[in-house]
Amino acid sequence: MTETERPGAAAWVPTDAAGIDPLREAARACHGCELWEPATQVVFSAGPPGAAMVLVGEQPGDQEDRRGAPFVGPAGTLLVEAVRAAGIDPTTVYRTNAVKHFRFEQRGTRRLHKTPETVHITACHPWLHAELQVLTPRIVVALGATAGRALFGRPVRIGAERGRVLQGALPDSAALSLLTAHPSAVLRMRGDPGYDDAYAALVTDLKTAAAAAVAT
Ligand code: URA
Ligand code: SF4
């Protein structure tokens, strides 16, 4: 897809959306980039629109693509566990992704995750922006580098920047924000000596975010 053929999501985002449901409905038709075509369906978001905490992931994975809901695969299971371990009821959290279609490479019968590129983050950004206009969270947590780039509009380094409560998720949102690791990155370490520390660091960051949400 060339740049003119990848117009970005803006043309599909309703300008007068009064809530998340109209956005979710409209996103089903999005052809803002080429990722819609091989994917099964758009995976928009889950969770209550009144949530104090919003978690932003990278993109739906294989299982999310099949089931149409975010964070229902292995990384999602780990995330829900970490959210609970941080003392947060996962059902009270709004979950979404920086990119709303699954990007993958077909290898025989397997679909291998492919990290979205900056062009996909940019193309899909109008959806995240519209969500954050409708939602009124106290804090938006970016899970990993893709979410961080989408939220802060610049490349981020997880190791150097994680765990700090920052002002302003997106320039025009009043919500606080925090960057942490992606649960897939933690999951990949399972069996390694560093796994326990990586998991604990994710839980600590989520606790920091929850405390900030209450304090503001
Ligand atoms: N990883 C993500 O970033 N998002 C999902 O929805 C699932 C896995
Ligand atoms: Fe639209 Fe985003 Fe899907 Fe691209 S990834 S088609 S911009 S919803």
PDB file of C-alpha atoms and ligand atoms in Angstrom:
ATOM      1  CA  MET A   1       0.000   0.000   0.000  1.00  0.00           C
ATOM      2  CA  THR A   2       1.452   3.378  -0.933  1.00  0.00           C
ATOM      3  CA  GLU A   3       0.982   6.437   1.212  1.00  0.00           C
ATOM      4  CA  THR A   4      -1.963   7.683  -0.813  1.00  0.00           C
ATOM      5  CA  GLU A   5      -3.522   4.250  -0.557  1.00  0.00           C
ATOM      6  CA  ARG A   6      -2.963   4.309   3.217  1.00  0.00           C
ATOM      7  CA  PRO A   7      -5.112   7.308   4.066  1.00  0.00           C
ATOM      8  CA  GLY A   8      -5.254   6.750   7.825  1.00  0.00           C
ATOM      9  CA  ALA A   9      -8.341   6.178   9.936  1.00  0.00           C
ATOM     10  CA  ALA A  10      -9.550   9.785  10.189  1.00  0.00           C
ATOM     11  CA  ALA A  11     -12.101   9.486   7.382  1.00  0.00           C
ATOM     12  CA  TRP A  12     -13.813   6.602   9.227  1.00  0.00           C
ATOM     13  CA  VAL A  13     -13.892   8.172  12.685  1.00  0.00           C
ATOM     14  CA  PRO A  14     -17.265   9.786  13.383  1.00  0.00           C
ATOM     15  CA  THR A  15     -16.679  13.371  14.459  1.00  0.00           C
ATOM     16  CA  ASP A  16     -19.757  13.489  16.667  1.00  0.00           C
ATOM     17  CA  ALA A  17     -19.344  10.173  18.513  1.00  0.00           C
ATOM     18  CA  ALA A  18     -21.132  10.417  21.834  1.00  0.00           C
ATOM     19  CA  GLY A  19     -19.557   7.284  23.242  1.00  0.00           C
ATOM     20  CA  ILE A  20     -17.364   4.256  22.625  1.00  0.00           C
ATOM     21  CA  ASP A  21     -20.090   2.156  20.974  1.00  0.00           C
ATOM     22  CA  PRO A  22     -20.434   4.382  17.887  1.00  0.00           C
ATOM     23  CA  LEU A  23     -16.648   4.359  17.533  1.00  0.00           C
ATOM     24  CA  ARG A  24     -16.518   0.569  17.838  1.00  0.00           C
ATOM     25  CA  GLU A  25     -19.262   0.225  15.245  1.00  0.00           C
ATOM     26  CA  ALA A  26     -17.587   2.651  12.802  1.00  0.00           C
ATOM     27  CA  ALA A  27     -14.188   0.971  13.154  1.00  0.00           C
ATOM     28  CA  ARG A  28     -15.560  -2.190  11.566  1.00  0.00           C
ATOM     29  CA  ALA A  29     -15.489  -0.395   8.204  1.00  0.00           C
ATOM     30  CA  CYS A  30     -12.017   1.146   8.584  1.00  0.00           C
ATOM     31  CA  HIS A  31      -9.691   0.826   5.607  1.00  0.00           C
ATOM     32  CA  GLY A  32      -7.251   3.426   6.903  1.00  0.00           C
ATOM     33  CA  CYS A  33      -4.333   1.117   6.232  1.00  0.00           C
ATOM     34  CA  GLU A  34      -3.784  -2.271   4.624  1.00  0.00           C
ATOM     35  CA  LEU A  35      -3.998  -4.261   7.863  1.00  0.00           C
ATOM     36  CA  TRP A  36      -7.765  -4.711   7.681  1.00  0.00           C
ATOM     37  CA  GLU A  37      -7.538  -6.974   4.664  1.00  0.00           C
ATOM     38  CA  PRO A  38      -5.821 -10.152   5.874  1.00  0.00           C
ATOM     39  CA  ALA A  39      -7.226  -9.769   9.416  1.00  0.00           C
ATOM     40  CA  THR A  40     -10.413 -11.514  10.534  1.00  0.00           C
ATOM     41  CA  GLN A  41     -11.950  -8.446  12.114  1.00  0.00           C
ATOM     42  CA  VAL A  42     -11.188  -5.214  13.884  1.00  0.00           C
ATOM     43  CA  VAL A  43     -10.486  -5.591  17.597  1.00  0.00           C
ATOM     44  CA  PHE A  44     -11.587  -2.361  19.183  1.00  0.00           C
ATOM     45  CA  SER A  45     -11.592  -2.413  22.973  1.00  0.00           C
ATOM     46  CA  ALA A  46     -13.136  -3.859  26.102  1.00  0.00           C
ATOM     47  CA  GLY A  47     -14.052  -2.556  29.513  1.00  0.00           C
ATOM     48  CA  PRO A  48     -16.186   0.172  31.043  1.00  0.00           C
ATOM     49  CA  PRO A  49     -16.058   3.610  29.376  1.00  0.00           C
ATOM     50  CA  GLY A  50     -16.081   5.201  32.837  1.00  0.00           C
ATOM     51  CA  ALA A  51     -12.857   3.435  33.838  1.00  0.00           C
ATOM     52  CA  ALA A  52     -10.307   5.346  35.902  1.00  0.00           C
ATOM     53  CA  MET A  53      -7.535   3.369  34.200  1.00  0.00           C
ATOM     54  CA  VAL A  54      -6.995   2.759  30.495  1.00  0.00           C
ATOM     55  CA  LEU A  55      -4.453   0.187  29.310  1.00  0.00           C
ATOM     56  CA  VAL A  56      -3.129   0.596  25.792  1.00  0.00           C
ATOM     57  CA  GLY A  57      -1.471  -2.420  24.162  1.00  0.00           C
ATOM     58  CA  GLU A  58       0.237  -2.843  20.811  1.00  0.00           C
ATOM     59  CA  GLN A  59      -2.171  -4.651  18.522  1.00  0.00           C
ATOM     60  CA  PRO A  60      -4.475  -7.673  18.776  1.00  0.00           C
ATOM     61  CA  GLY A  61      -2.760 -11.047  18.589  1.00  0.00           C
ATOM     62  CA  ASP A  62      -3.843 -14.224  16.839  1.00  0.00           C
ATOM     63  CA  GLN A  63      -6.511 -15.157  19.378  1.00  0.00           C
ATOM     64  CA  GLU A  64      -7.752 -11.587  19.755  1.00  0.00           C
ATOM     65  CA  ASP A  65      -8.157 -11.419  15.964  1.00  0.00           C
ATOM     66  CA  ARG A  66     -10.244 -14.600  15.953  1.00  0.00           C
ATOM     67  CA  ARG A  67     -12.364 -13.665  18.947  1.00  0.00           C
ATOM     68  CA  GLY A  68     -12.727  -9.931  18.372  1.00  0.00           C
ATOM     69  CA  ALA A  69     -11.671  -8.921  21.873  1.00  0.00           C
ATOM     70  CA  PRO A  70      -8.385  -7.513  23.189  1.00  0.00           C
ATOM     71  CA  PHE A  71      -6.073  -9.338  25.608  1.00  0.00           C
ATOM     72  CA  VAL A  72      -7.793 -12.726  25.509  1.00  0.00           C
ATOM     73  CA  GLY A  73      -4.650 -14.671  24.461  1.00  0.00           C
ATOM     74  CA  PRO A  74      -1.557 -15.655  26.476  1.00  0.00           C
ATOM     75  CA  ALA A  75      -0.223 -12.095  26.897  1.00  0.00           C
ATOM     76  CA  GLY A  76      -3.685 -11.013  27.998  1.00  0.00           C
ATOM     77  CA  THR A  77      -3.828 -13.763  30.602  1.00  0.00           C
ATOM     78  CA  LEU A  78      -0.505 -12.617  32.035  1.00  0.00           C
ATOM     79  CA  LEU A  79      -1.686  -9.001  31.986  1.00  0.00           C
ATOM     80  CA  VAL A  80      -4.910  -9.795  33.846  1.00  0.00           C
ATOM     81  CA  GLU A  81      -2.882 -11.716  36.439  1.00  0.00           C
ATOM     82  CA  ALA A  82      -0.517  -8.752  36.875  1.00  0.00           C
ATOM     83  CA  VAL A  83      -3.422  -6.295  37.128  1.00  0.00           C
ATOM     84  CA  ARG A  84      -4.960  -8.459  39.890  1.00  0.00           C
ATOM     85  CA  ALA A  85      -1.606  -8.769  41.642  1.00  0.00           C
ATOM     86  CA  ALA A  86      -1.440  -4.960  41.640  1.00  0.00           C
ATOM     87  CA  GLY A  87      -4.708  -4.896  43.592  1.00  0.00           C
ATOM     88  CA  ILE A  88      -6.828  -3.739  40.658  1.00  0.00           C
ATOM     89  CA  ASP A  89     -10.065  -5.428  39.594  1.00  0.00           C
ATOM     90  CA  PRO A  90      -9.423  -6.160  35.885  1.00  0.00           C
ATOM     91  CA  THR A  91     -13.087  -5.686  34.981  1.00  0.00           C
ATOM     92  CA  THR A  92     -12.848  -2.018  36.033  1.00  0.00           C
ATOM     93  CA  VAL A  93     -10.080  -1.297  33.516  1.00  0.00           C
ATOM     94  CA  TYR A  94     -10.636  -0.209  29.895  1.00  0.00           C
ATOM     95  CA  ARG A  95      -8.379  -2.148  27.502  1.00  0.00           C
ATOM     96  CA  THR A  96      -7.487  -1.069  23.986  1.00  0.00           C
ATOM     97  CA  ASN A  97      -4.644  -1.162  21.459  1.00  0.00           C
ATOM     98  CA  ALA A  98      -2.576   1.363  19.511  1.00  0.00           C
ATOM     99  CA  VAL A  99      -3.311  -0.563  16.302  1.00  0.00           C
ATOM    100  CA  LYS A 100      -6.708  -2.191  15.920  1.00  0.00           C
ATOM    101  CA  HIS A 101      -5.985  -4.918  13.367  1.00  0.00           C
ATOM    102  CA  PHE A 102      -3.662  -7.927  13.774  1.00  0.00           C
ATOM    103  CA  ARG A 103      -0.501  -7.610  11.678  1.00  0.00           C
ATOM    104  CA  PHE A 104       0.990 -10.997  10.874  1.00  0.00           C
ATOM    105  CA  GLU A 105       2.943 -13.086   8.442  1.00  0.00           C
ATOM    106  CA  GLN A 106       1.386 -16.299   7.209  1.00  0.00           C
ATOM    107  CA  ARG A 107       3.741 -19.290   7.538  1.00  0.00           C
ATOM    108  CA  GLY A 108       1.887 -22.372   6.405  1.00  0.00           C
ATOM    109  CA  THR A 109      -1.064 -22.638   8.755  1.00  0.00           C
ATOM    110  CA  ARG A 110       0.543 -20.380  11.385  1.00  0.00           C
ATOM    111  CA  ARG A 111       0.116 -16.649  11.636  1.00  0.00           C
ATOM    112  CA  LEU A 112       3.206 -15.068  13.102  1.00  0.00           C
ATOM    113  CA  HIS A 113       2.890 -11.742  14.883  1.00  0.00           C
ATOM    114  CA  LYS A 114       4.595  -8.856  13.098  1.00  0.00           C
ATOM    115  CA  THR A 115       5.279  -5.671  15.027  1.00  0.00           C
ATOM    116  CA  PRO A 116       3.329  -2.775  13.543  1.00  0.00           C
ATOM    117  CA  GLU A 117       5.418  -0.064  11.930  1.00  0.00           C
ATOM    118  CA  THR A 118       5.229   3.634  12.648  1.00  0.00           C
ATOM    119  CA  VAL A 119       3.061   4.085   9.537  1.00  0.00           C
ATOM    120  CA  HIS A 120       0.456   1.730  11.044  1.00  0.00           C
ATOM    121  CA  ILE A 121       0.566   3.458  14.431  1.00  0.00           C
ATOM    122  CA  THR A 122       0.068   6.788  12.679  1.00  0.00           C
ATOM    123  CA  ALA A 123      -2.717   5.481  10.436  1.00  0.00           C
ATOM    124  CA  CYS A 124      -4.628   4.022  13.377  1.00  0.00           C
ATOM    125  CA  HIS A 125      -4.009   6.893  15.776  1.00  0.00           C
ATOM    126  CA  PRO A 126      -7.330   8.696  15.115  1.00  0.00           C
ATOM    127  CA  TRP A 127      -9.147   5.797  16.837  1.00  0.00           C
ATOM    128  CA  LEU A 128      -7.059   6.017  20.008  1.00  0.00           C
ATOM    129  CA  HIS A 129      -7.391   9.768  19.965  1.00  0.00           C
ATOM    130  CA  ALA A 130     -11.174   9.539  19.615  1.00  0.00           C
ATOM    131  CA  GLU A 131     -11.351   6.981  22.435  1.00  0.00           C
ATOM    132  CA  LEU A 132      -9.393   9.224  24.767  1.00  0.00           C
ATOM    133  CA  GLN A 133     -11.675  12.135  23.894  1.00  0.00           C
ATOM    134  CA  VAL A 134     -14.733  10.134  24.920  1.00  0.00           C
ATOM    135  CA  LEU A 135     -13.207   8.378  27.951  1.00  0.00           C
ATOM    136  CA  THR A 136     -12.389  10.233  31.142  1.00  0.00           C
ATOM    137  CA  PRO A 137      -9.623   8.144  32.722  1.00  0.00           C
ATOM    138  CA  ARG A 138      -7.373   9.351  35.517  1.00  0.00           C
ATOM    139  CA  ILE A 139      -4.437   7.487  34.024  1.00  0.00           C
ATOM    140  CA  VAL A 140      -3.517   5.927  30.691  1.00  0.00           C
ATOM    141  CA  VAL A 141      -0.925   3.143  30.832  1.00  0.00           C
ATOM    142  CA  ALA A 142       1.105   2.450  27.693  1.00  0.00           C
ATOM    143  CA  LEU A 143       2.143  -1.200  27.535  1.00  0.00           C
ATOM    144  CA  GLY A 144       5.357  -1.363  25.537  1.00  0.00           C
ATOM    145  CA  ALA A 145       7.062   0.694  22.859  1.00  0.00           C
ATOM    146  CA  THR A 146       4.264   0.716  20.271  1.00  0.00           C
ATOM    147  CA  ALA A 147       1.700   2.006  22.762  1.00  0.00           C
ATOM    148  CA  GLY A 148       4.279   4.466  24.077  1.00  0.00           C
ATOM    149  CA  ARG A 149       4.888   5.862  20.629  1.00  0.00           C
ATOM    150  CA  ALA A 150       1.159   6.136  19.992  1.00  0.00           C
ATOM    151  CA  LEU A 151       0.506   7.866  23.288  1.00  0.00           C
ATOM    152  CA  PHE A 152       3.495  10.193  23.486  1.00  0.00           C
ATOM    153  CA  GLY A 153       3.989  10.783  19.761  1.00  0.00           C
ATOM    154  CA  ARG A 154       7.692   9.938  19.898  1.00  0.00           C
ATOM    155  CA  PRO A 155       9.905   6.887  20.230  1.00  0.00           C
ATOM    156  CA  VAL A 156      10.185   5.700  23.836  1.00  0.00           C
ATOM    157  CA  ARG A 157      12.659   3.498  25.673  1.00  0.00           C
ATOM    158  CA  ILE A 158      10.986   1.215  28.168  1.00  0.00           C
ATOM    159  CA  GLY A 159      14.082   0.593  30.310  1.00  0.00           C
ATOM    160  CA  ALA A 160      14.834   4.276  30.748  1.00  0.00           C
ATOM    161  CA  GLU A 161      11.328   5.684  30.990  1.00  0.00           C
ATOM    162  CA  ARG A 162       9.080   3.089  32.601  1.00  0.00           C
ATOM    163  CA  GLY A 163       7.201   3.470  35.858  1.00  0.00           C
ATOM    164  CA  ARG A 164       7.003   7.246  36.038  1.00  0.00           C
ATOM    165  CA  VAL A 165       3.734   9.094  36.363  1.00  0.00           C
ATOM    166  CA  LEU A 166       3.633  11.779  33.683  1.00  0.00           C
ATOM    167  CA  GLN A 167       1.237  14.571  32.893  1.00  0.00           C
ATOM    168  CA  GLY A 168      -0.853  14.349  29.770  1.00  0.00           C
ATOM    169  CA  ALA A 169      -1.575  11.247  27.758  1.00  0.00           C
ATOM    170  CA  LEU A 170      -1.722  12.811  24.303  1.00  0.00           C
ATOM    171  CA  PRO A 171      -1.245  16.575  24.351  1.00  0.00           C
ATOM    172  CA  ASP A 172      -4.934  17.395  24.788  1.00  0.00           C
ATOM    173  CA  SER A 173      -5.935  14.865  27.438  1.00  0.00           C
ATOM    174  CA  ALA A 174      -6.122  15.725  31.112  1.00  0.00           C
ATOM    175  CA  ALA A 175      -5.288  12.156  32.123  1.00  0.00           C
ATOM    176  CA  LEU A 176      -1.981  11.177  33.669  1.00  0.00           C
ATOM    177  CA  SER A 177       0.102   8.603  31.847  1.00  0.00           C
ATOM    178  CA  LEU A 178       2.666   5.928  32.583  1.00  0.00           C
ATOM    179  CA  LEU A 179       4.845   3.731  30.418  1.00  0.00           C
ATOM    180  CA  THR A 180       5.594   0.128  31.278  1.00  0.00           C
ATOM    181  CA  ALA A 181       6.627  -3.129  29.612  1.00  0.00           C
ATOM    182  CA  HIS A 182       4.378  -5.069  27.282  1.00  0.00           C
ATOM    183  CA  PRO A 183       3.066  -8.298  28.832  1.00  0.00           C
ATOM    184  CA  SER A 184       4.318 -10.227  25.766  1.00  0.00           C
ATOM    185  CA  ALA A 185       7.853  -9.112  26.586  1.00  0.00           C
ATOM    186  CA  VAL A 186       7.419 -10.498  30.098  1.00  0.00           C
ATOM    187  CA  LEU A 187       5.825 -13.682  28.755  1.00  0.00           C
ATOM    188  CA  ARG A 188       8.777 -14.300  26.431  1.00  0.00           C
ATOM    189  CA  MET A 189      11.027 -14.425  29.503  1.00  0.00           C
ATOM    190  CA  ARG A 190       9.111 -17.276  31.106  1.00  0.00           C
ATOM    191  CA  GLY A 191      11.639 -19.950  32.055  1.00  0.00           C
ATOM    192  CA  ASP A 192      14.491 -17.428  32.076  1.00  0.00           C
ATOM    193  CA  PRO A 193      16.185 -16.354  35.319  1.00  0.00           C
ATOM    194  CA  GLY A 194      14.957 -12.778  34.808  1.00  0.00           C
ATOM    195  CA  TYR A 195      11.280 -13.676  34.558  1.00  0.00           C
ATOM    196  CA  ASP A 196      10.293 -13.146  38.189  1.00  0.00           C
ATOM    197  CA  ASP A 197      11.877  -9.694  38.257  1.00  0.00           C
ATOM    198  CA  ALA A 198      10.285  -8.704  34.943  1.00  0.00           C
ATOM    199  CA  TYR A 199       6.853  -9.782  36.162  1.00  0.00           C
ATOM    200  CA  ALA A 200       7.340  -8.027  39.507  1.00  0.00           C
ATOM    201  CA  ALA A 201       8.378  -4.830  37.703  1.00  0.00           C
ATOM    202  CA  LEU A 202       5.178  -4.904  35.648  1.00  0.00           C
ATOM    203  CA  VAL A 203       3.109  -5.353  38.809  1.00  0.00           C
ATOM    204  CA  THR A 204       4.990  -2.508  40.527  1.00  0.00           C
ATOM    205  CA  ASP A 205       4.313  -0.166  37.588  1.00  0.00           C
ATOM    206  CA  LEU A 206       0.623  -1.056  37.580  1.00  0.00           C
ATOM    207  CA  LYS A 207       0.502  -0.374  41.340  1.00  0.00           C
ATOM    208  CA  THR A 208       2.139   3.013  40.754  1.00  0.00           C
ATOM    209  CA  ALA A 209      -0.479   3.809  38.116  1.00  0.00           C
ATOM    210  CA  ALA A 210      -3.347   2.721  40.375  1.00  0.00           C
ATOM    211  CA  ALA A 211      -2.046   4.831  43.258  1.00  0.00           C
ATOM    212  CA  ALA A 212      -1.744   7.867  40.986  1.00  0.00           C
ATOM    213  CA  ALA A 213      -5.288   7.363  39.725  1.00  0.00           C
ATOM    214  CA  VAL A 214      -6.603   7.436  43.272  1.00  0.00           C
ATOM    215  CA  ALA A 215      -4.446  10.361  44.391  1.00  0.00           C
ATOM    216  CA  THR A 216      -5.521  12.754  41.637  1.00  0.00           C
TER     217      THR A 216
HETATM  218  N1  URA B   1      -1.147  -7.879  22.899  1.00  0.00           N
HETATM  219  C1  URA B   1      -1.616  -6.620  22.778  1.00  0.00           C
HETATM  220  O1  URA B   1      -0.877  -5.665  22.747  1.00  0.00           O
HETATM  221  N2  URA B   1      -2.901  -6.454  22.683  1.00  0.00           N
HETATM  222  C2  URA B   1      -3.772  -7.446  22.712  1.00  0.00           C
HETATM  223  O2  URA B   1      -4.952  -7.171  22.622  1.00  0.00           O
HETATM  224  C3  URA B   1      -3.267  -8.747  22.852  1.00  0.00           C
HETATM  225  C4  URA B   1      -1.949  -8.946  22.938  1.00  0.00           C
HETATM  226 FE1  SF4 B   2      -8.018   1.136  10.257  1.00  0.00          FE
HETATM  227 FE2  SF4 B   2      -6.312   0.845  12.271  1.00  0.00          FE
HETATM  228 FE3  SF4 B   2      -7.283  -1.280  11.038  1.00  0.00          FE
HETATM  229 FE4  SF4 B   2      -5.499   0.226   9.803  1.00  0.00          FE
HETATM  230  S1  SF4 B   2      -5.164  -0.981  11.681  1.00  0.00           S
HETATM  231  S2  SF4 B   2      -7.421  -0.545   8.917  1.00  0.00           S
HETATM  232  S3  SF4 B   2      -6.097   2.276  10.522  1.00  0.00           S
HETATM  233  S4  SF4 B   2      -8.462   0.180  12.245  1.00  0.00           S
END
